[in-house]
Amino acid sequence: MFGKGGIKPGEFVFIVQKDGEYNKIVIGRIQAVNGSKMHVAGTQVRPSGLIKRVGAGSAGDRSRQVLSSPDPNNCIFMLIDRVETAPFNGEVDQAQERVIWINESRYLVLDGWVKENFPEIFAAALTSPTEEDRQQAKAVLREKMGSLYERDLKEHVYAVARSARLL
């Protein structure tokens, strides 16, 4: 960032880590920095649903591009399908992994998206086998969206739901 002098403890980051043939992401807060290494606490996200669709050949070019080069702007394509999450509390080497600074608002949206279980809810609404199941999943999504208090997260979820034609 313009003259920031590097990423500092307390700031938020989006990290891309190699996971076999594809990538997983980590969103978190920096706890300490030592040269090119930093200690990060947050959540790791493996886009298992998207990986499965790409492996089955039912995903488009955009999905493959997102898996090979995720960033904070395109990662929503990972997060509207099933994901595997786990707490992350470890060391990251900026020389070996892609580390992107994000502001607190972006962090809260991404973290809230994962913690509120929106990947599972969106996946159910988009891929339910029957119309009845799809309508039930949409009702769950609308109820969950109505219960959100964080303004930025609510706006983001509504925007994604509208663009996916779920509202």
Tab-separated table of C-alpha atoms in Angstrom:
chain	number	residue	atom	x	y	z
A	1	MET	CA	0.000	0.000	0.000
A	2	PHE	CA	1.147	3.539	-0.691
A	3	GLY	CA	3.981	4.185	1.745
A	4	LYS	CA	2.575	1.997	4.501
A	5	GLY	CA	5.937	0.423	5.185
A	6	GLY	CA	4.636	-3.139	5.232
A	7	ILE	CA	1.909	-4.960	7.053
A	8	LYS	CA	1.871	-4.461	10.818
A	9	PRO	CA	0.459	-6.364	13.803
A	10	GLY	CA	-3.232	-5.702	14.301
A	11	GLU	CA	-3.946	-5.356	10.582
A	12	PHE	CA	-6.091	-7.767	8.598
A	13	VAL	CA	-4.915	-9.978	5.774
A	14	PHE	CA	-6.196	-12.284	3.067
A	15	ILE	CA	-3.737	-15.121	2.430
A	16	VAL	CA	-3.641	-17.532	-0.487
A	17	GLN	CA	-2.106	-20.913	0.356
A	18	LYS	CA	-1.431	-23.766	-2.030
A	19	ASP	CA	-3.675	-26.761	-1.297
A	20	GLY	CA	-2.738	-29.547	-3.659
A	21	GLU	CA	-3.835	-28.662	-7.176
A	22	TYR	CA	-5.828	-25.622	-6.025
A	23	ASN	CA	-5.685	-22.952	-3.324
A	24	LYS	CA	-7.286	-22.311	0.019
A	25	ILE	CA	-7.579	-18.949	1.702
A	26	VAL	CA	-6.935	-17.650	5.186
A	27	ILE	CA	-8.549	-14.500	6.517
A	28	GLY	CA	-7.183	-13.207	9.752
A	29	ARG	CA	-5.477	-10.637	11.894
A	30	ILE	CA	-1.709	-10.304	12.192
A	31	GLN	CA	-0.436	-11.008	15.693
A	32	ALA	CA	3.301	-10.481	15.103
A	33	VAL	CA	5.730	-9.782	12.254
A	34	ASN	CA	9.320	-11.003	12.059
A	35	GLY	CA	10.907	-10.145	8.724
A	36	SER	CA	8.951	-11.858	5.953
A	37	LYS	CA	7.204	-14.136	8.447
A	38	MET	CA	4.074	-13.205	10.306
A	39	HIS	CA	1.915	-14.895	12.897
A	40	VAL	CA	-1.764	-14.805	11.882
A	41	ALA	CA	-4.904	-15.762	13.810
A	42	GLY	CA	-8.076	-16.278	11.820
A	43	THR	CA	-9.956	-18.800	9.721
A	44	GLN	CA	-8.803	-20.993	6.872
A	45	VAL	CA	-11.295	-21.790	4.133
A	46	ARG	CA	-11.046	-24.650	1.657
A	47	PRO	CA	-13.598	-24.317	-1.172
A	48	SER	CA	-14.528	-28.017	-1.306
A	49	GLY	CA	-17.787	-27.478	-3.234
A	50	LEU	CA	-16.112	-25.471	-5.981
A	51	ILE	CA	-13.216	-27.939	-6.168
A	52	LYS	CA	-15.710	-30.778	-6.567
A	53	ARG	CA	-17.613	-28.948	-9.336
A	54	VAL	CA	-14.406	-28.125	-11.205
A	55	GLY	CA	-13.260	-31.751	-10.873
A	56	ALA	CA	-16.596	-32.957	-12.254
A	57	GLY	CA	-16.314	-30.555	-15.179
A	58	SER	CA	-19.510	-28.685	-14.274
A	59	ALA	CA	-17.853	-25.349	-13.455
A	60	GLY	CA	-16.975	-22.603	-15.884
A	61	ASP	CA	-13.742	-20.822	-16.670
A	62	ARG	CA	-14.408	-18.158	-14.023
A	63	SER	CA	-14.593	-20.828	-11.298
A	64	ARG	CA	-11.296	-22.365	-12.401
A	65	GLN	CA	-9.685	-18.917	-12.449
A	66	VAL	CA	-10.954	-18.184	-8.924
A	67	LEU	CA	-9.508	-21.477	-7.649
A	68	SER	CA	-6.135	-20.828	-9.222
A	69	SER	CA	-5.875	-17.158	-8.246
A	70	PRO	CA	-8.247	-16.126	-5.449
A	71	ASP	CA	-8.238	-12.582	-4.118
A	72	PRO	CA	-10.531	-10.560	-1.821
A	73	ASN	CA	-12.549	-9.347	-4.811
A	74	ASN	CA	-13.316	-12.684	-6.477
A	75	CYS	CA	-13.379	-15.014	-3.472
A	76	ILE	CA	-17.168	-14.707	-3.218
A	77	PHE	CA	-17.296	-17.298	-6.008
A	78	MET	CA	-15.609	-19.669	-3.548
A	79	LEU	CA	-17.985	-18.722	-0.760
A	80	ILE	CA	-21.318	-19.374	-2.474
A	81	ASP	CA	-20.646	-23.091	-2.451
A	82	ARG	CA	-19.820	-25.545	0.296
A	83	VAL	CA	-16.565	-24.897	2.137
A	84	GLU	CA	-14.510	-26.565	4.837
A	85	THR	CA	-13.363	-24.172	7.536
A	86	ALA	CA	-10.995	-24.468	10.457
A	87	PRO	CA	-9.405	-22.057	12.899
A	88	PHE	CA	-5.997	-20.834	11.785
A	89	ASN	CA	-3.317	-19.758	14.210
A	90	GLY	CA	0.076	-20.058	12.636
A	91	GLU	CA	3.015	-18.564	10.865
A	92	VAL	CA	2.885	-17.410	7.259
A	93	ASP	CA	5.899	-16.551	5.101
A	94	GLN	CA	5.162	-13.638	2.767
A	95	ALA	CA	8.004	-14.797	0.519
A	96	GLN	CA	6.227	-18.112	-0.184
A	97	GLU	CA	2.529	-17.288	0.085
A	98	ARG	CA	0.472	-14.450	-1.321
A	99	VAL	CA	-0.517	-12.066	1.492
A	100	ILE	CA	-2.942	-9.238	0.702
A	101	TRP	CA	-3.764	-6.457	3.155
A	102	ILE	CA	-7.523	-5.920	3.621
A	103	ASN	CA	-9.345	-3.314	5.655
A	104	GLU	CA	-11.342	-4.198	8.745
A	105	SER	CA	-14.671	-3.833	6.961
A	106	ARG	CA	-13.684	-6.344	4.248
A	107	TYR	CA	-12.393	-8.713	6.925
A	108	LEU	CA	-15.654	-8.487	8.888
A	109	VAL	CA	-17.707	-9.196	5.757
A	110	LEU	CA	-15.632	-12.250	4.785
A	111	ASP	CA	-15.399	-13.522	8.351
A	112	GLY	CA	-19.120	-12.980	8.925
A	113	TRP	CA	-19.953	-14.729	5.663
A	114	VAL	CA	-18.104	-17.844	6.841
A	115	LYS	CA	-19.186	-17.716	10.484
A	116	GLU	CA	-22.859	-17.185	9.629
A	117	ASN	CA	-22.701	-20.315	7.407
A	118	PHE	CA	-23.690	-18.520	4.191
A	119	PRO	CA	-21.672	-20.886	1.942
A	120	GLU	CA	-23.873	-23.808	3.000
A	121	ILE	CA	-27.090	-21.765	2.797
A	122	PHE	CA	-26.291	-20.414	-0.688
A	123	ALA	CA	-25.205	-23.862	-1.900
A	124	ALA	CA	-28.526	-25.334	-0.756
A	125	ALA	CA	-30.497	-22.547	-2.452
A	126	LEU	CA	-28.563	-22.846	-5.713
A	127	THR	CA	-28.193	-26.623	-6.041
A	128	SER	CA	-31.237	-28.196	-4.389
A	129	PRO	CA	-32.518	-31.124	-6.463
A	130	THR	CA	-36.224	-30.253	-6.249
A	131	GLU	CA	-38.149	-27.001	-6.496
A	132	GLU	CA	-39.651	-27.584	-3.040
A	133	ASP	CA	-36.174	-27.948	-1.480
A	134	ARG	CA	-34.992	-24.865	-3.366
A	135	GLN	CA	-37.906	-22.779	-2.082
A	136	GLN	CA	-37.266	-23.980	1.473
A	137	ALA	CA	-33.550	-23.095	1.161
A	138	LYS	CA	-34.453	-19.632	-0.177
A	139	ALA	CA	-36.765	-19.111	2.810
A	140	VAL	CA	-33.915	-20.048	5.176
A	141	LEU	CA	-31.645	-17.603	3.323
A	142	ARG	CA	-34.192	-14.768	3.573
A	143	GLU	CA	-34.691	-15.458	7.294
A	144	LYS	CA	-30.930	-15.498	7.927
A	145	MET	CA	-30.426	-12.282	5.955
A	146	GLY	CA	-33.192	-10.595	7.933
A	147	SER	CA	-31.476	-11.437	11.209
A	148	LEU	CA	-28.133	-9.817	10.328
A	149	TYR	CA	-27.070	-6.735	12.279
A	150	GLU	CA	-23.683	-5.939	10.680
A	151	ARG	CA	-24.596	-3.399	7.957
A	152	ASP	CA	-21.739	-4.147	5.530
A	153	LEU	CA	-22.286	-7.902	5.742
A	154	LYS	CA	-26.040	-7.489	5.240
A	155	GLU	CA	-25.529	-5.283	2.166
A	156	HIS	CA	-23.003	-7.721	0.737
A	157	VAL	CA	-25.219	-10.777	1.276
A	158	TYR	CA	-28.217	-9.008	-0.261
A	159	ALA	CA	-26.143	-7.975	-3.296
A	160	VAL	CA	-24.886	-11.525	-3.859
A	161	ALA	CA	-28.377	-12.994	-3.364
A	162	ARG	CA	-29.836	-10.535	-5.896
A	163	SER	CA	-27.118	-11.241	-8.460
A	164	ALA	CA	-27.641	-14.991	-7.995
A	165	ARG	CA	-31.393	-14.385	-8.501
A	166	LEU	CA	-32.311	-15.851	-5.143
A	167	LEU	CA	-34.477	-12.895	-4.092
